[in-house]
CSV table of C-alpha atoms and ligand atoms in Angstrom, one decimal:
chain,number,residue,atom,x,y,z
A,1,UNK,CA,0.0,0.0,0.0
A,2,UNK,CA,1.8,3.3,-1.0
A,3,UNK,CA,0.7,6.6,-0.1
A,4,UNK,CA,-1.1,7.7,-3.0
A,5,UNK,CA,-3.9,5.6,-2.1
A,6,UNK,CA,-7.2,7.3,-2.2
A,7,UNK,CA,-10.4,5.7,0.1
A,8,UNK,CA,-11.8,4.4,-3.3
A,9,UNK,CA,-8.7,2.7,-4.5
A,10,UNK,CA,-7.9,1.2,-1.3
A,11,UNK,CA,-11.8,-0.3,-0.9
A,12,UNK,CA,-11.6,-1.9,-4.3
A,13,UNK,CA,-7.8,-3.4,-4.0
A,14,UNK,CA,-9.4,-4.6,0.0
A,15,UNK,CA,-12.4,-6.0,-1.7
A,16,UNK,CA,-10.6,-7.8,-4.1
A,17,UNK,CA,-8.1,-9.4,-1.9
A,18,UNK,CA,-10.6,-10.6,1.0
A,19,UNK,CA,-12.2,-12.5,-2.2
A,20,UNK,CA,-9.4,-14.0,-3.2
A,21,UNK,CA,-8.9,-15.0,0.2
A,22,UNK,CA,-12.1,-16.6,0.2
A,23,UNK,CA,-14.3,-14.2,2.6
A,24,UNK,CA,-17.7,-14.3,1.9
A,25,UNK,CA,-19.1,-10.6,1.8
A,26,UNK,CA,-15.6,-9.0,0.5
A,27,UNK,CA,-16.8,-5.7,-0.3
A,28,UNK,CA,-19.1,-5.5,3.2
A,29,UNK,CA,-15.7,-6.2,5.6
A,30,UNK,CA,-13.8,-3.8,3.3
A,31,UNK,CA,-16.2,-1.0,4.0
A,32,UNK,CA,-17.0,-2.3,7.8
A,33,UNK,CA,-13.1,-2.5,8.5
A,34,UNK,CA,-12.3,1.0,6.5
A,35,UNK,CA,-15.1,2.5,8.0
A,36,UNK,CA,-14.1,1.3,11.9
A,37,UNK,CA,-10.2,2.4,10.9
A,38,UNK,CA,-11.3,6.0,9.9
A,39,UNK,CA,-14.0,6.8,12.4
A,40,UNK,CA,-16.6,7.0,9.8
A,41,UNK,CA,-20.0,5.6,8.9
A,42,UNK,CA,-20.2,3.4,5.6
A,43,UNK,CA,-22.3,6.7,3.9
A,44,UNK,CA,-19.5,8.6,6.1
A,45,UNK,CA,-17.0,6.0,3.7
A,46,UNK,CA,-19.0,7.3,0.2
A,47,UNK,CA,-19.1,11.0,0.8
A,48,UNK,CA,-15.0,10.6,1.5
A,49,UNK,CA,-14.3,8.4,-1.9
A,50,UNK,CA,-11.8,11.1,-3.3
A,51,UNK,CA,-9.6,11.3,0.2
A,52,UNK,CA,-6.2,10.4,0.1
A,53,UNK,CA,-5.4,8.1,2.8
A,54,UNK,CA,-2.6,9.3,5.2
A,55,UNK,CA,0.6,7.0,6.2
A,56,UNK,CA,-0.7,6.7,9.6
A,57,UNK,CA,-4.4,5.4,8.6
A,58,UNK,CA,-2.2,2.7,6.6
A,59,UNK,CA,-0.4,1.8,8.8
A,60,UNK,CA,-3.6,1.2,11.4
A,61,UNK,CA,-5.1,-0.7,8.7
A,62,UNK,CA,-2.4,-2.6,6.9
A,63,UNK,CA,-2.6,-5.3,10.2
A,64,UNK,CA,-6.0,-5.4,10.2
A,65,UNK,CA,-6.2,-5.9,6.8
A,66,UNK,CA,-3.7,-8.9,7.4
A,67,UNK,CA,-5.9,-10.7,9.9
A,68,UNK,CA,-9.4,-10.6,8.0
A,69,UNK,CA,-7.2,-12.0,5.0
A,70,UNK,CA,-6.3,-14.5,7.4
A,71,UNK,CA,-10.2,-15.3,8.1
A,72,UNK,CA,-10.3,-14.0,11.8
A,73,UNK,CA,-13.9,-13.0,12.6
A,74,UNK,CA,-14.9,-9.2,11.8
A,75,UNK,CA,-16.9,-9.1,14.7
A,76,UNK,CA,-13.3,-9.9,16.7
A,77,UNK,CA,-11.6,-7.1,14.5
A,78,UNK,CA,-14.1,-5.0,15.5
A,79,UNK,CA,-14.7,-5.7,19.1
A,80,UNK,CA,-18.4,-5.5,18.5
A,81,UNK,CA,-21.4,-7.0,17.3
A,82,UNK,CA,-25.4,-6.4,17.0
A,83,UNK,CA,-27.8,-8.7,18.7
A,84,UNK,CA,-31.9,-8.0,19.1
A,85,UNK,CA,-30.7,-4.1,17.8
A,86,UNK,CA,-28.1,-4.2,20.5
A,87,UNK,CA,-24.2,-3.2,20.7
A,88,UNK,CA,-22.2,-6.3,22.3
A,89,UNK,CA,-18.5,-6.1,22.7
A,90,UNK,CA,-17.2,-9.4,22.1
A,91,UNK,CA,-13.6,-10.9,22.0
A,92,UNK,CA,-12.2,-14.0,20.8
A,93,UNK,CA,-13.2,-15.3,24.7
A,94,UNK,CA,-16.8,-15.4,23.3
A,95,UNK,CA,-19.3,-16.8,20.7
A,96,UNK,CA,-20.3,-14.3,18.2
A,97,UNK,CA,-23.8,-14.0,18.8
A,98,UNK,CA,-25.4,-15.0,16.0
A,99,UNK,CA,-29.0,-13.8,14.6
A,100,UNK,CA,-30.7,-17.2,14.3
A,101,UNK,CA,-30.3,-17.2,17.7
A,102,UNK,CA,-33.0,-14.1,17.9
A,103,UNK,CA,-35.3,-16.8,17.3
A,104,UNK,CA,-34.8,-18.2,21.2
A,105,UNK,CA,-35.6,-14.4,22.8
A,106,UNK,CA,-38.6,-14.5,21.0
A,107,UNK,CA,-39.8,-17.5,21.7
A,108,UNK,CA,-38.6,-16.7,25.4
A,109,UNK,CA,-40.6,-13.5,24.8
A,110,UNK,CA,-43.5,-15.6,23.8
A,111,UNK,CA,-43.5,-17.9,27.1
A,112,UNK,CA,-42.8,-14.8,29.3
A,113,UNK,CA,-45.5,-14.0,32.0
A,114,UNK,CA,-45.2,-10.3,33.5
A,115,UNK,CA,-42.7,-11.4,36.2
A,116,UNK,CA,-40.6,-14.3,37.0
A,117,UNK,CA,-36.5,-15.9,37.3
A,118,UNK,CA,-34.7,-16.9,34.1
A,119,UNK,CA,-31.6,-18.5,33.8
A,120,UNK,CA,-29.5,-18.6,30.5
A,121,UNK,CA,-27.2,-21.1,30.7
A,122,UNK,CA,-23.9,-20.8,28.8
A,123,UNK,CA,-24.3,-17.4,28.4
A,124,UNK,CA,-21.5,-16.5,26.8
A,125,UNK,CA,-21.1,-12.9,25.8
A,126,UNK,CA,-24.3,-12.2,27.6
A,127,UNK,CA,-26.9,-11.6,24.6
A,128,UNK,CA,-29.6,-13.7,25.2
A,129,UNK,CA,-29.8,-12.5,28.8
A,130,UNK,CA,-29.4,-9.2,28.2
A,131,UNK,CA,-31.5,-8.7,25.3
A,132,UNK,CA,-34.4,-10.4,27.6
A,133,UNK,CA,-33.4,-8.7,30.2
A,134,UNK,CA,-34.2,-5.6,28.0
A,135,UNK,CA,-37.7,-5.9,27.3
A,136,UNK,CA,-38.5,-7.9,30.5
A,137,UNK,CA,-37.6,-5.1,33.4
A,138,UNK,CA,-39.8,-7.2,36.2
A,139,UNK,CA,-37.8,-10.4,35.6
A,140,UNK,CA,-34.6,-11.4,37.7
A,141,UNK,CA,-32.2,-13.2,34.9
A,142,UNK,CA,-29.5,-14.8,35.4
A,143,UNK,CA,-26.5,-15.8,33.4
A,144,UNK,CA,-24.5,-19.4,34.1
A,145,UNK,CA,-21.0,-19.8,32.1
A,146,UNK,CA,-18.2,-22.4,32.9
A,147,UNK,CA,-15.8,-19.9,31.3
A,148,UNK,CA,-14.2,-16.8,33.8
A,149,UNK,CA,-13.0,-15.2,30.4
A,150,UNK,CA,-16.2,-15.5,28.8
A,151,UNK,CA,-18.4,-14.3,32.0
A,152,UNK,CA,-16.3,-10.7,32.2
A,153,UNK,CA,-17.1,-10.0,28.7
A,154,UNK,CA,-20.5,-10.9,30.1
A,155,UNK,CA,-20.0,-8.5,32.9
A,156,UNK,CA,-19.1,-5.5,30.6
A,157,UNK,CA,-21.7,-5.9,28.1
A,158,UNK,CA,-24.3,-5.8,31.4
A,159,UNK,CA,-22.4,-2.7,32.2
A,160,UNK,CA,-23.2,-1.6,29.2
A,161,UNK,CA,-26.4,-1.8,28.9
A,162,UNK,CA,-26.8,-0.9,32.8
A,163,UNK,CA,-28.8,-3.9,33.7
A,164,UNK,CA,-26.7,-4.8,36.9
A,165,UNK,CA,-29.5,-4.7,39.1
A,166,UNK,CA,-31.6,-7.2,36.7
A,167,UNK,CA,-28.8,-9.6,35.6
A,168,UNK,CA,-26.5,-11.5,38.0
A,169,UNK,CA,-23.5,-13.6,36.4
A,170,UNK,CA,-22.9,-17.0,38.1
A,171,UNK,CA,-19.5,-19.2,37.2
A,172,UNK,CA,-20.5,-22.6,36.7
A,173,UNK,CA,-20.7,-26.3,35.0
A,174,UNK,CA,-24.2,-26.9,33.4
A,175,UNK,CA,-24.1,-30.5,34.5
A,176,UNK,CA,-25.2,-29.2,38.2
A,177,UNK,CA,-27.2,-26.4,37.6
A,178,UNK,CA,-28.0,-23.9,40.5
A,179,UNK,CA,-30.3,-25.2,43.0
A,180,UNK,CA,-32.9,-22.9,42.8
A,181,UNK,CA,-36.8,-22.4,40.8
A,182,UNK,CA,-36.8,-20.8,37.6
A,183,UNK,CA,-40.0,-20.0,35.3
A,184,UNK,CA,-37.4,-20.1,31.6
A,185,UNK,CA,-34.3,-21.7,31.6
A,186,UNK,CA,-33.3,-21.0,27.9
A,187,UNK,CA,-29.4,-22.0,26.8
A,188,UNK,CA,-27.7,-21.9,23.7
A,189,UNK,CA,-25.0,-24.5,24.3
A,190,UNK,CA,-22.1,-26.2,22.8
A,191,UNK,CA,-24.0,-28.3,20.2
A,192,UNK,CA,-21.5,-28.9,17.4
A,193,UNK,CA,-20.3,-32.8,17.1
A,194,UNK,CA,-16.8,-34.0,16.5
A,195,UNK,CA,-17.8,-35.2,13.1
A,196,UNK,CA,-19.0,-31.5,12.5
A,197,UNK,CA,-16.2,-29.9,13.2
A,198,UNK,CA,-13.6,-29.9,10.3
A,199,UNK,CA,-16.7,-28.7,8.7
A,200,UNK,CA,-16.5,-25.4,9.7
A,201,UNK,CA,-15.5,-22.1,8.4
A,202,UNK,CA,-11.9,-21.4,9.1
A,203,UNK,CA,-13.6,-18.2,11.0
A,204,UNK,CA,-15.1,-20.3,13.1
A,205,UNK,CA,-13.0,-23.5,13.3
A,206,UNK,CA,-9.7,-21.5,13.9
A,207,UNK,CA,-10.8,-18.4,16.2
A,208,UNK,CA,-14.4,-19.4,17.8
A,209,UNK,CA,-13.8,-20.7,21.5
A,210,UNK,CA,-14.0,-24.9,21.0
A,211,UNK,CA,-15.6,-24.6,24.4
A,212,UNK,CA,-18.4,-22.9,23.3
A,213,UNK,CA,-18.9,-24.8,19.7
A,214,UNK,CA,-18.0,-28.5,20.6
A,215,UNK,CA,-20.0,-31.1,22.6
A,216,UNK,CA,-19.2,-34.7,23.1
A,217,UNK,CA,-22.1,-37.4,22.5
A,218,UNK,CA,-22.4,-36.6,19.3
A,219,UNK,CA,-23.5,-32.9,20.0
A,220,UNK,CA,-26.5,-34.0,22.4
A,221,UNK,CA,-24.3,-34.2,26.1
A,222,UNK,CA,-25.6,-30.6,26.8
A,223,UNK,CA,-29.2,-31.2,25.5
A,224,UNK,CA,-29.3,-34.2,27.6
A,225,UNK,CA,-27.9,-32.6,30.7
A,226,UNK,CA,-30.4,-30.3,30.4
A,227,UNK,CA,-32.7,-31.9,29.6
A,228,UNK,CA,-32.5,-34.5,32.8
A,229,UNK,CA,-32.6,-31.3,35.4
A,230,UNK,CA,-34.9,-29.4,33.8
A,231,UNK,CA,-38.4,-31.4,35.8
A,232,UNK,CA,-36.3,-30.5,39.5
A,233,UNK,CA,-35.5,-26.8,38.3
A,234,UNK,CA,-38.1,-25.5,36.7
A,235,UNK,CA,-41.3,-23.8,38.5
A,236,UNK,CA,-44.9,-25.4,37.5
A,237,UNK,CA,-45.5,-24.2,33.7
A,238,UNK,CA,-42.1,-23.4,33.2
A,239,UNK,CA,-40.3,-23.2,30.3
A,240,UNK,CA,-36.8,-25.5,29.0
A,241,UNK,CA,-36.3,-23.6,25.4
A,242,UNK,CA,-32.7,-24.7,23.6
A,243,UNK,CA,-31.1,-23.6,20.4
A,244,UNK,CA,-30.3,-27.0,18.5
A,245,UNK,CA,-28.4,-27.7,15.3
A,246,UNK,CA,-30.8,-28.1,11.7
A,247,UNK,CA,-29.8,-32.2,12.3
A,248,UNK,CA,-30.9,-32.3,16.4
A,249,UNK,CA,-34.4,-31.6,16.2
A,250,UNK,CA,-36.0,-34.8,16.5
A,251,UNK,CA,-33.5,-36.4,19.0
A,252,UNK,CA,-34.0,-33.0,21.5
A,253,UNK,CA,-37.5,-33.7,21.2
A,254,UNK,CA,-37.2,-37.3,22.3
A,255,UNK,CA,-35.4,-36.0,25.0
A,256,UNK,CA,-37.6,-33.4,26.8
A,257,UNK,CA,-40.8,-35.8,26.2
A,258,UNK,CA,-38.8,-38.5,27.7
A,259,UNK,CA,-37.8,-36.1,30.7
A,260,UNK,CA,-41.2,-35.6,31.4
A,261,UNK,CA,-41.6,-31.9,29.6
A,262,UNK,CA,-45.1,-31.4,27.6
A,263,UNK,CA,-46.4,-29.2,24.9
A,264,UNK,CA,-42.7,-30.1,23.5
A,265,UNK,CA,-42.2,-28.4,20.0
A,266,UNK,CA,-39.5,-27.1,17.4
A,267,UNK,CA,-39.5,-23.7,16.4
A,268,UNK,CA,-37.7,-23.1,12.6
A,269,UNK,CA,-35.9,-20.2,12.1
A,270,UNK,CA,-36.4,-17.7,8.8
A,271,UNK,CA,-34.1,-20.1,6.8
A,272,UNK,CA,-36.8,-22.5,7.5
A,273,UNK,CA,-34.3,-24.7,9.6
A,274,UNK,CA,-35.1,-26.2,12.8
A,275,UNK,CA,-33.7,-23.7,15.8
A,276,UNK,CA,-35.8,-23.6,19.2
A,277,UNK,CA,-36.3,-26.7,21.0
A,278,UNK,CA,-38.8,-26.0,24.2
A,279,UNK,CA,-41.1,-28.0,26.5
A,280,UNK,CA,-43.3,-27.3,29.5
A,281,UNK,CA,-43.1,-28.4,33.3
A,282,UNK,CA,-46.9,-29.4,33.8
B,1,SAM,C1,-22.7,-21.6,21.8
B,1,SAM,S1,-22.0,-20.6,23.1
B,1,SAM,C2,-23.4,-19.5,23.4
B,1,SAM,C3,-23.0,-18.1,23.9
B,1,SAM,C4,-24.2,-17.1,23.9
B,1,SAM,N1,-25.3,-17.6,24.8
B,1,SAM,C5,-24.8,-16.9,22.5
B,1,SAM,O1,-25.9,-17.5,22.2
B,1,SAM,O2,-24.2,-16.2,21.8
B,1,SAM,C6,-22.0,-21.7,24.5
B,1,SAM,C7,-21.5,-21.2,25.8
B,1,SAM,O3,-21.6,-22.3,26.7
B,1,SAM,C8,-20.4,-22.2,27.6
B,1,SAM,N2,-20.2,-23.6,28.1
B,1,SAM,C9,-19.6,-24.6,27.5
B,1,SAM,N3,-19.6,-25.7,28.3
B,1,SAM,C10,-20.3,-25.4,29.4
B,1,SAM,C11,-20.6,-26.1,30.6
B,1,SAM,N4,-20.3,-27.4,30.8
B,1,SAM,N5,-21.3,-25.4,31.6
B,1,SAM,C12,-21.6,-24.1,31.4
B,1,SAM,N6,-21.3,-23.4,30.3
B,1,SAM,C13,-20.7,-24.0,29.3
B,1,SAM,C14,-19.3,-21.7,26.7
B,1,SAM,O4,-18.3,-21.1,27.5
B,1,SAM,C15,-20.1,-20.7,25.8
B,1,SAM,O5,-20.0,-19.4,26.3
C-alpha cells in the first residue's frame, strides 16, 4: 500500500483481496473494516471516496487488513457486534452471537409472563440475557458460564447496557445447575459434534472458542444434561427452550418428552431450519 492511495482505491484493492482470500461478503468487511479504521460511517466512507489516505491510517489498517485475510472473525476485529438491535462487545473469549439465535428471545418473549426468574445457561457474551433482560424489566435473569473469560465479557456488556440490578452472572458447569426455581431456563449450548467440526469455516473453526462450539455425545451431552434437570428446576408451567443444530431436532424432542416436559415443539428459524427446541413443566 503506498501513499497515494485514495479511500476508493484502497476499498476496491481490499475487496478484491478478502475475495481472493475466500471471505464471503468482500466488499461489506472492506467498507465495515475502513469504516471502523477511519471513524466513519459506511455513507461517512461514500461521501470521502476522493480522500487520500494518510501514512498513519495505513499503517492502522495494513494489520487489520492482514488478519481478515487470514479469516479472523470481523466481529473480533471490530470488538463488536449487533444482537436483538443491541451493541455487544465481544472478544475472541466469546461466541459471536449469532441472529438465528433471535429466534430463542422470542420465543422466550412468547413464554414470558409479567414477572418471573430466568436462567440462560452458557451465556456467553451475555446476549440472550441481556437482550431479555431488555424488554422484560420485572424479571430477575441470570446468566450461568463455565468460562471466567467469557463471563467478564459478560460482565461489561451488562455494564453496558446498565442492567446490573436485573442480571447476575454465576460461574458454573451446566451438569449441576444452581439449586434454585426458575419459570425459563433457555441456553444456547455447545451443540457442534466431532464429526461436525472440520466442517467449519476457518472463521469459526480456527478463532471461535472450542468450548463454546463442541459437545461430546455426538452434539447431544448438553441437550441431555439439560434436559435431565430441567423437571427438579423448573417452576410449575415453566419453560426449557434450547437452540439445536438443523440435524438435532428430532433427538431433542425425544429427550424433553422423555424427561417428562409437555407441549414439546421445534421452532424453525427464517431459513426454515429447525432452531428452538422447548417444553413445559406441567
Ligand atoms: C454456543 S455458546 C453460546 C453463547 C451465547 N449464549 C450466545 O448465544 O451467543 C455456548 C456457551 O456455553 C459455555 N459452556 C460450554 N460448556 C459449558 C458447561 N459445561 N457449563 C456451562 N457453560 C458451558 C461456553 O463457554 C459458551 O459461552
Amino acid at each position: 500500500m503506498s501513499e497515494s492511495w485514495t479511500l476508493l482505491k484502497l476499498l476496491r484493492w481490499m475487496t478484491d483481496y478478502f475475495s481472493e482470500k475466500g471471505i464471503d461478503n468482500p466488499r461489506l468487511d472492506a467498507e465495515l473494516l475502513l469504516a471502523y479504521t477511519l471513524n466513519l460511517d459506511r455513507v461517512g466512507l461514500y461521501l470521502n471516496y476522493d480522500r487520500p489516505l494518510l501514512a498513519v491510517e495505513l499503517d492502522t489498517i495494513r494489520p487489520l487488513v492482514k488478519r481478515r485475510a487470514q479469516r479472523e472473525p470481523l466481529q473480533y476485529l471490530l470488538g463488536s457486534t449487533e444482537f436483538w438491535s443491541l451493541d455487544f462487545t465481544v472478544t475472541p473469549a466469546v461466541l459471536i452471537p449469532r441472529s438465528d439465535t433471535e429466534i430463542l428471545v422470542e420465543e422466550a418473549l412468547s413464554k414470558a409472563g409479567p414477572e418471573g426468574q430466568l436462567l440462560d445457561v452458557g451465556t456467553g457474551s451475555g446476549a440472550i440475557v441481556i437482550s431479555l433482560a431488555s424488554e422484560l424489566s420485572n424479571w430477575q435473569m441470570t446468566g450461568l458460564d463455565i468460562s471466567t473469560q467469557a463471563l467478564a465479557v459478560a460482565q461489561q456488556n451488562v455494564e453496558t447496557h446498565q442492567l446490573e440490578e436485573q442480571v447476575q452472572l454465576l460461574q458454573g458447569n451446566l451438569a449441576e445447575l444452581p439449586l434454585h426455581q426458575y419459570d425459563l431456563i433457555v441456553s444456547n449450548p455447545p451443540y457442534i459434534s466431532q464429526g461436525e467440526w472440520d466442517e467449519l469455516m476457518p472463521e469459526v473453526r480456527c478463532f471461535e472458542p472450542q468450548l463454546a462450539l463442541l459437545a461430546e455425545n455426538d452434539g447431544m451431552i448438553c441437550y441431555q444434561q439439560l434436559a435431565a434437570q430441567a423437571p427438579s428446576r423448573l417452576n410449575p408451567n415453566g419453560w426449557l427452550l434450547v437452540e439445536i443444530g438443523y440435524k438435532q431436532a428430532e433427538a431433542v424432542k425425544t429427550l424433553f418428552s422423555a424427561a417428562g416436559l409437555k407441549d414439546v415443539f421445534v421452532r424453525e428459524d427464517y431459513s426454515g431450519h429447525p432452531r428452538v427446541v422447548g417444553g413445559c413443566l406441567s
